[in-house]
Amino acid sequence: MTPAHSPFDDVLSGIQENEHRKANPVIRTAENLKKYIEDFEASLDAEHEVALRIASFGGVVQFHAETIGFAKPDLVTFIGITDEGERVQLVQHYTQLNFLLKAAKKLQPQARRIGFL
């Protein structure tokens, strides 16, 4: 026989979730990224989508982000396409994130919005 679910179970579950988030800073980082990007996307018109500009790799890389995700405990991933149509995936440690959100002309008839995993 399984015990009945109680309000205490909900409180305990909430405490465990908060402890899990504290122990996994990449989750908070991903949540913050999502908020910043969604706010930025909300300011765009139908002709523009978010592009990320990253100063690294001995130069500047710009790509149209399609998906942003994370891998516990410490990696954030960005998947997208360059203006030249090349597929890219950037994997970065959450402490090394440093990029510019940029409004860019859409690549397809409908502007893409970033999905979060």
XYZ file of N, CA, C and O in Angstrom:
468
model
N 0.836 -1.167 0.000
C 0.000 0.000 0.000
C 0.888 1.239 0.000
O 1.804 1.359 0.800
N 0.638 2.166 -0.906
C 1.441 3.382 -0.975
C 0.818 4.459 -0.109
O -0.412 4.579 -0.043
N 1.673 5.248 0.571
C 1.137 6.304 1.432
C 0.473 7.398 0.594
O 0.821 7.631 -0.555
N -0.494 8.075 1.204
C -1.208 9.168 0.530
C -0.277 10.360 0.343
O 0.642 10.588 1.129
N -0.509 11.107 -0.725
C 0.260 12.326 -1.012
C -0.204 13.424 -0.061
O -1.393 13.633 0.132
N 0.758 14.139 0.525
C 0.397 15.200 1.479
C 0.998 16.533 1.044
O 1.923 16.572 0.232
N 0.485 17.645 1.589
C 1.085 18.964 1.294
C 2.567 19.013 1.680
O 3.352 19.703 1.060
N 2.948 18.251 2.695
C 4.346 18.191 3.098
C 5.215 17.672 1.958
O 6.332 18.134 1.756
N 4.687 16.695 1.195
C 5.429 16.155 0.051
C 5.735 17.248 -0.966
O 6.822 17.300 -1.535
N 4.772 18.147 -1.198
C 4.968 19.251 -2.147
C 6.045 20.209 -1.648
O 6.883 20.666 -2.418
N 6.008 20.516 -0.353
C 7.008 21.410 0.231
C 8.393 20.775 0.134
O 9.357 21.419 -0.282
N 8.488 19.514 0.474
C 9.762 18.801 0.403
C 10.281 18.759 -1.026
O 11.464 18.996 -1.276
N 9.399 18.512 -1.975
C 9.792 18.490 -3.382
C 10.330 19.854 -3.818
O 11.328 19.944 -4.534
N 9.670 20.930 -3.386
C 10.129 22.280 -3.712
C 11.497 22.576 -3.128
O 12.357 23.175 -3.780
N 11.736 22.149 -1.906
C 13.040 22.343 -1.259
C 14.114 21.567 -2.017
O 15.204 22.082 -2.290
N 13.806 20.335 -2.391
C 14.769 19.522 -3.130
C 15.081 20.153 -4.486
O 16.234 20.159 -4.921
N 14.070 20.704 -5.163
C 14.290 21.360 -6.460
C 15.192 22.576 -6.287
O 16.109 22.799 -7.080
N 14.960 23.388 -5.250
C 15.810 24.560 -5.002
C 17.245 24.147 -4.711
O 18.187 24.783 -5.200
N 17.431 23.088 -3.942
C 18.779 22.596 -3.645
C 19.449 22.094 -4.918
O 20.633 22.312 -5.135
N 18.679 21.422 -5.770
C 19.218 20.926 -7.043
C 19.689 22.099 -7.902
O 20.763 22.052 -8.494
N 18.904 23.180 -7.972
C 19.280 24.357 -8.759
C 20.533 25.023 -8.188
O 21.397 25.462 -8.937
N 20.641 25.108 -6.876
C 21.827 25.696 -6.260
C 23.070 24.879 -6.568
O 24.147 25.423 -6.742
N 22.917 23.562 -6.603
C 24.052 22.678 -6.854
C 24.424 22.622 -8.332
O 25.484 22.111 -8.677
N 23.581 23.133 -9.211
C 23.819 23.091 -10.655
C 23.704 24.493 -11.240
O 22.660 24.862 -11.782
N 24.761 25.297 -11.140
C 24.678 26.690 -11.607
C 24.377 26.817 -13.094
O 23.871 27.834 -13.541
N 24.638 25.785 -13.885
C 24.342 25.877 -15.313
C 22.830 25.983 -15.538
O 22.386 26.589 -16.508
N 22.024 25.420 -14.627
C 20.569 25.536 -14.765
C 20.165 26.993 -14.612
O 19.393 27.519 -15.420
N 20.679 27.661 -13.593
C 20.371 29.098 -13.409
C 20.878 29.910 -14.587
O 20.214 30.832 -15.058
N 22.060 29.581 -15.087
C 22.620 30.291 -16.234
C 21.704 30.135 -17.442
O 21.392 31.113 -18.125
N 21.251 28.914 -17.711
C 20.358 28.678 -18.848
C 19.033 29.412 -18.676
O 18.505 29.975 -19.636
N 18.510 29.424 -17.477
C 17.250 30.150 -17.228
C 17.428 31.645 -17.460
O 16.566 32.299 -18.059
N 18.549 32.195 -17.013
C 18.821 33.623 -17.232
C 19.014 33.931 -18.708
O 18.514 34.939 -19.219
N 19.746 33.071 -19.417
C 19.918 33.253 -20.864
C 18.568 33.275 -21.565
O 18.313 34.115 -22.429
N 17.721 32.342 -21.196
C 16.397 32.248 -21.808
C 15.629 33.557 -21.615
O 15.042 34.079 -22.558
N 15.659 34.086 -20.407
C 14.940 35.331 -20.144
C 15.509 36.484 -20.966
O 14.762 37.227 -21.598
N 16.826 36.647 -20.986
C 17.440 37.725 -21.763
C 17.098 37.618 -23.242
O 16.757 38.596 -23.902
N 17.188 36.417 -23.774
C 16.936 36.233 -25.205
C 15.465 36.426 -25.535
O 15.127 37.062 -26.532
N 14.574 35.905 -24.702
C 13.146 36.105 -24.957
C 12.786 37.586 -24.898
O 11.986 38.068 -25.700
N 13.361 38.319 -23.955
C 13.124 39.773 -23.878
C 13.638 40.464 -25.136
O 12.993 41.356 -25.681
N 14.814 40.067 -25.601
C 15.386 40.662 -26.810
C 14.522 40.326 -28.022
O 14.213 41.191 -28.844
N 14.106 39.072 -28.142
C 13.253 38.661 -29.260
C 11.938 39.428 -29.276
O 11.419 39.759 -30.343
N 11.403 39.719 -28.119
C 10.131 40.445 -28.036
C 10.240 41.848 -28.627
O 9.234 42.427 -29.046
N 11.453 42.380 -28.692
C 11.647 43.726 -29.240
C 11.858 43.719 -30.752
O 11.930 44.782 -31.368
N 11.938 42.535 -31.358
C 12.222 42.433 -32.794
C 10.942 42.474 -33.619
O 9.896 42.001 -33.190
N 11.071 43.014 -34.828
C 9.943 42.971 -35.759
C 9.984 41.650 -36.529
O 10.878 40.828 -36.337
N 9.031 41.442 -37.408
C 8.911 40.180 -38.147
C 10.027 39.966 -39.165
O 10.182 38.874 -39.697
N 10.803 41.002 -39.453
C 11.882 40.898 -40.438
C 13.229 40.530 -39.821
O 14.208 40.368 -40.539
N 13.292 40.443 -38.492
C 14.559 40.192 -37.818
C 14.462 38.999 -36.877
O 13.386 38.680 -36.380
N 15.615 38.373 -36.661
C 15.746 37.288 -35.704
C 17.049 37.481 -34.941
O 17.877 38.310 -35.309
N 17.228 36.724 -33.890
C 18.423 36.866 -33.062
C 19.613 36.189 -33.724
O 19.527 35.051 -34.172
N 20.696 36.928 -33.790
C 21.977 36.357 -34.183
C 22.916 36.546 -32.998
O 22.805 37.521 -32.249
N 23.809 35.620 -32.816
C 24.820 35.726 -31.769
C 26.141 36.077 -32.420
O 26.515 35.502 -33.437
N 26.822 37.027 -31.850
C 28.156 37.387 -32.333
C 29.127 37.061 -31.216
O 29.000 37.541 -30.102
N 30.095 36.231 -31.561
C 31.059 35.751 -30.580
C 32.448 36.154 -31.024
O 32.862 35.846 -32.143
N 33.153 36.860 -30.167
C 34.535 37.238 -30.454
C 35.429 36.152 -29.862
O 35.600 36.064 -28.658
N 35.940 35.324 -30.720
C 36.759 34.207 -30.290
C 37.346 33.553 -31.533
O 37.137 34.038 -32.644
N 38.021 32.465 -31.369
C 38.536 31.695 -32.493
C 39.426 32.537 -33.413
O 39.487 32.297 -34.601
N 40.075 33.573 -32.887
C 40.950 34.409 -33.696
C 40.192 35.381 -34.584
O 40.756 35.985 -35.472
N 38.918 35.541 -34.377
C 38.106 36.450 -35.186
C 36.707 36.539 -34.610
O 36.479 36.210 -33.459
N 35.788 36.975 -35.439
C 34.405 37.114 -34.998
C 33.552 36.099 -35.747
O 33.655 35.961 -36.964
N 32.726 35.378 -35.015
C 31.797 34.422 -35.598
C 30.385 34.928 -35.300
O 30.074 35.272 -34.175
N 29.564 34.991 -36.333
C 28.167 35.363 -36.144
C 27.298 34.249 -36.697
O 27.572 33.721 -37.772
N 26.275 33.878 -35.945
C 25.343 32.874 -36.448
C 23.954 33.131 -35.902
O 23.777 33.788 -34.885
N 22.972 32.633 -36.626
C 21.574 32.735 -36.239
C 21.274 31.540 -35.349
O 21.321 30.398 -35.790
N 20.988 31.817 -34.091
C 20.761 30.753 -33.127
C 19.398 30.111 -33.361
O 18.416 30.794 -33.622
N 19.365 28.808 -33.294
C 18.117 28.060 -33.412
C 17.733 27.419 -32.089
O 16.573 27.405 -31.718
N 18.736 26.872 -31.400
C 18.486 26.151 -30.155
C 19.586 26.454 -29.154
O 20.753 26.513 -29.519
N 19.175 26.629 -27.907
C 20.121 26.781 -26.813
C 19.748 25.749 -25.757
O 18.583 25.593 -25.411
N 20.753 25.043 -25.281
C 20.508 24.030 -24.262
C 21.663 23.984 -23.291
O 22.568 24.818 -23.329
N 21.639 22.999 -22.422
C 22.743 22.851 -21.474
C 22.920 21.389 -21.126
O 22.020 20.572 -21.315
N 24.125 21.090 -20.669
C 24.448 19.751 -20.192
C 25.022 19.902 -18.799
O 26.017 20.609 -18.614
N 24.362 19.295 -17.830
C 24.829 19.394 -16.457
C 26.184 18.716 -16.351
O 26.418 17.729 -17.033
N 27.082 19.184 -15.566
C 26.864 20.260 -14.620
C 27.271 21.643 -15.102
O 27.002 22.620 -14.426
N 27.906 21.777 -16.295
C 28.535 23.071 -16.533
C 28.614 23.549 -17.980
O 29.255 24.539 -18.258
N 27.980 22.880 -18.938
C 28.105 23.275 -20.340
C 26.808 23.864 -20.894
O 25.723 23.385 -20.599
N 26.970 24.896 -21.712
C 25.850 25.498 -22.428
C 26.120 25.290 -23.913
O 27.254 25.448 -24.378
N 25.088 24.919 -24.674
C 25.255 24.658 -26.103
C 24.398 25.618 -26.923
O 23.282 25.966 -26.533
N 24.945 26.052 -28.041
C 24.253 26.932 -28.983
C 24.314 26.257 -30.346
O 25.394 25.921 -30.817
N 23.173 26.075 -30.994
C 23.120 25.454 -32.312
C 22.460 26.447 -33.259
O 21.465 27.082 -32.919
N 23.049 26.604 -34.449
C 22.473 27.545 -35.395
C 23.086 27.429 -36.770
O 23.668 26.400 -37.132
N 22.971 28.522 -37.518
C 23.434 28.551 -38.902
C 24.057 29.920 -39.180
O 23.560 30.940 -38.721
N 25.168 29.921 -39.929
C 25.814 31.188 -40.283
C 25.076 31.837 -41.447
O 24.227 31.213 -42.100
N 25.418 33.082 -41.748
C 24.832 33.770 -42.906
C 25.143 33.044 -44.203
O 24.404 33.150 -45.179
N 26.238 32.267 -44.218
C 26.640 31.513 -45.405
C 25.964 30.149 -45.477
O 26.220 29.372 -46.394
N 25.124 29.821 -44.496
C 24.396 28.557 -44.509
C 25.114 27.395 -43.845
O 24.669 26.255 -43.930
N 26.205 27.668 -43.159
C 26.953 26.611 -42.482
C 26.327 26.317 -41.119
O 25.993 27.232 -40.378
N 26.164 25.038 -40.807
C 25.647 24.629 -39.498
C 26.762 24.789 -38.463
O 27.908 24.436 -38.732
N 26.422 25.321 -37.307
C 27.409 25.484 -36.241
C 26.812 25.030 -34.918
O 25.604 25.086 -34.709
N 27.694 24.559 -34.055
C 27.324 24.247 -32.682
C 28.469 24.710 -31.797
O 29.614 24.314 -31.982
N 28.133 25.566 -30.865
C 29.118 26.068 -29.907
C 28.817 25.444 -28.554
O 27.674 25.445 -28.103
N 29.851 24.894 -27.935
C 29.737 24.331 -26.596
C 30.677 25.127 -25.710
O 31.868 25.222 -25.993
N 30.112 25.720 -24.656
C 30.923 26.553 -23.782
C 30.644 26.245 -22.331
O 29.518 25.920 -21.963
N 31.681 26.395 -21.516
C 31.517 26.300 -20.078
C 30.711 27.510 -19.623
O 30.906 28.623 -20.126
N 29.803 27.326 -18.691
C 28.908 28.414 -18.304
C 29.658 29.631 -17.762
O 29.164 30.753 -17.863
N 30.866 29.450 -17.235
C 31.612 30.598 -16.717
C 32.300 31.391 -17.818
O 32.818 32.475 -17.564
N 32.310 30.871 -19.041
C 32.990 31.531 -20.151
C 32.036 32.231 -21.119
O 32.459 32.705 -22.167
N 30.747 32.280 -20.798
C 29.777 32.882 -21.709
C 30.042 34.367 -21.865
O 30.169 35.109 -20.899
N 30.130 34.782 -23.111
C 30.359 36.178 -23.427
C 30.020 36.351 -24.900
O 30.800 35.980 -25.772
N 28.832 36.861 -25.185
C 28.432 37.042 -26.578
C 27.489 38.223 -26.677
O 26.953 38.708 -25.697
N 27.300 38.670 -27.887
C 26.448 39.809 -28.184
C 25.181 39.318 -28.866
O 25.257 38.560 -29.835
N 24.014 39.718 -28.352
C 22.758 39.443 -29.045
C 22.578 40.542 -30.079
O 22.691 41.719 -29.763
N 22.290 40.162 -31.299
C 22.214 41.127 -32.392
C 20.963 40.856 -33.212
O 20.632 39.705 -33.484
N 20.263 41.917 -33.606
C 19.140 41.777 -34.528
C 19.721 41.612 -35.930
O 20.519 42.429 -36.374
N 19.332 40.549 -36.612
C 19.840 40.280 -37.957
C 18.659 40.025 -38.887
O 17.627 39.507 -38.471
N 18.836 40.390 -40.140
C 17.800 40.100 -41.133
C 17.533 38.604 -41.150
O 18.468 37.805 -41.110
N 16.289 38.248 -41.232
C 15.912 36.838 -41.227
C 16.486 36.125 -42.447
O 16.663 36.726 -43.506
N 16.780 34.852 -42.286
C 17.345 34.043 -43.361
C 16.269 33.352 -44.185
O 16.501 32.971 -45.320
N 15.099 33.158 -43.599
C 14.005 32.470 -44.272
C 12.781 33.382 -44.282
O 12.779 34.415 -43.621
N 11.729 33.017 -45.002
C 10.545 33.883 -45.069
C 9.975 34.263 -43.707
O 9.503 35.373 -43.520
N 10.047 33.337 -42.751
C 9.546 33.645 -41.416
C 10.720 33.712 -40.444
O 11.564 32.809 -40.429
N 10.777 34.770 -39.645
C 11.849 34.898 -38.652
C 11.765 33.766 -37.653
O 10.688 33.419 -37.178
N 12.907 33.175 -37.347
C 12.966 32.091 -36.368
C 13.094 32.668 -34.977
O 13.734 33.694 -34.770
N 12.535 31.989 -34.026
C 12.734 32.305 -32.623
C 13.458 31.123 -31.999
O 13.278 29.973 -32.403
N 14.284 31.408 -31.035
C 15.159 30.393 -30.452
C 14.355 29.444 -29.571
O 13.517 29.875 -28.782
N 14.663 28.162 -29.707
C 14.073 27.155 -28.832
C 15.058 26.830 -27.717
O 16.263 26.917 -27.895
N 14.527 26.480 -26.563
C 15.368 26.146 -25.416
C 15.127 24.710 -25.015
O 13.986 24.275 -24.912
N 16.220 23.991 -24.814
C 16.135 22.575 -24.403
C 16.280 22.463 -22.898
O 17.016 23.176 -22.291
